[in-house]
């Protein structure tokens, strides 16, 4: 079997203490409908829980929905812990209300593209698909 | 991609996998599970290195209709056994979407209290991504958890179809979880789920309809004429509050001990092994026919060329072509 045929596994979770997880669930459903295996991690997740789940589930990507404004601490923290745990190959992406300059700063720290309110789910799907297939190819070579 | 992540991507965690799983490295365990799940040839290739170490763990199936409280119960049972210093491995299986082939695996949400406990390893699996049948995959994943030195392996499946029933059958012991008011109970019975139960758990005992369900269950056993001393016990729980869970866990402990002592567990394992080998052989044969021999394409082409074809005639044609190819190339 070719690695490229294998379904993409994505962990979707919502860190932080704020309210509901409707946004994360919509994203999870969209990724499933795009043929991905989505591990839904639920609400109120801390960085170390997210990383533990990502490692155990051997995911290709982690998608976080962050609305609380904590993106500048959470994304770098998850990124660092993932790499520390041997998950340097795992794509970290997500969405929320994040200013462009913050997105740029996070990209500098190894965080993948982040999706603001103006973007479509299809853009996220395409991004994860492309990025994961690049990373898989890089790991094979 | 930055230079740092690019470099990391090169060292995907696959070296010395067996030794690292044995040593308790979770990322190695996770990767070996991925191999097993996908039918990666590398899994079969390393299997011989640890095969003789397997069989230590207790394998427990938890099945039942959707929403019966299986995941909540798994969390409670795991917590109970963790308090006795037993290590736990969990495989939670959810159905794939028949439309996209994707899946939404949500069982972990109910197990969040276990998330940071190093003595618990949780893995979610979709039914469709697997190669060679669901039970083939769960057997292999359970083996990896066994190598990872788990004392108890809990396999959660939704008891809806034959493949899920097969999973429930490939354990040392299986709980069938039902809930009052779940119209799916009848469906579960039809699916052959009732026959695989070693213990019935009537969960959501706090909900109306409890008595009715217990009666219904007893009636089913009466109809099937199961002798009284062979009847699976019926236990009631409220998984959401933990009520009845300690009694359930103790009952499982007792049943397991009894079966070990009487030789029943080993007899069941032997029967399971027989089924497992058949599944592996059939899976490989299928792969050999359709993929290795390229006959999947032949079939597509024959159907696509538009002439009227007989189903059986075409099947004969495929099988003959397969035999021919294999004779030419020697045994597979
Ligand atoms: N009232 C009541 N609710 C319960 C009980 N056990 C679980 N629940 C609730 O029932 C719902 C389903 O529980 P799960 O543990 O996800 O059930 P499941 O069988 O794993 O569900 P699937 O994996 O989707 O088939 C959740 O909202 C639980 O909180 C119980 O004993 N009583
Ligand atoms: Mg569940």
PDB file of C-alpha atoms in Angstrom, chain A residues 12-22 24-25 40-46 49 53, chain B residues 109 112:
ATOM      1  CA  UNK A  12      -9.420  18.742  16.308  1.00  0.00           C
ATOM      2  CA  UNK A  13      -9.641  20.317  19.740  1.00  0.00           C
ATOM      3  CA  UNK A  14     -10.589  23.491  21.440  1.00  0.00           C
ATOM      4  CA  UNK A  15      -8.272  24.750  24.126  1.00  0.00           C
ATOM      5  CA  UNK A  16      -9.164  27.353  26.713  1.00  0.00           C
ATOM      6  CA  UNK A  17     -11.999  27.866  29.075  1.00  0.00           C
ATOM      7  CA  UNK A  18     -14.396  29.785  26.888  1.00  0.00           C
ATOM      8  CA  UNK A  19     -17.817  28.503  26.045  1.00  0.00           C
ATOM      9  CA  UNK A  20     -19.008  26.243  23.305  1.00  0.00           C
ATOM     10  CA  UNK A  21     -17.367  24.057  20.677  1.00  0.00           C
ATOM     11  CA  UNK A  22     -19.693  24.620  17.764  1.00  0.00           C
ATOM     12  CA  UNK A  24     -14.636  23.111  16.253  1.00  0.00           C
ATOM     13  CA  UNK A  25     -17.423  20.644  15.519  1.00  0.00           C
ATOM     14  CA  UNK A  40     -12.366  14.941  18.136  1.00  0.00           C
ATOM     15  CA  UNK A  41     -10.701  15.997  21.368  1.00  0.00           C
ATOM     16  CA  UNK A  42     -13.397  18.244  22.742  1.00  0.00           C
ATOM     17  CA  UNK A  43     -13.474  21.377  24.832  1.00  0.00           C
ATOM     18  CA  UNK A  44     -11.225  22.826  27.506  1.00  0.00           C
ATOM     19  CA  UNK A  45      -8.071  21.141  26.349  1.00  0.00           C
ATOM     20  CA  UNK A  46      -4.697  22.133  27.714  1.00  0.00           C
ATOM     21  CA  UNK A  49      -3.433  17.052  26.798  1.00  0.00           C
ATOM     22  CA  UNK A  53      -3.671  12.882  22.247  1.00  0.00           C
TER      23      UNK A  53
ATOM     24  CA  UNK B 109     -14.257  13.160  24.674  1.00  0.00           C
ATOM     25  CA  UNK B 112     -10.843  13.012  29.127  1.00  0.00           C
TER      26      UNK B 112
END
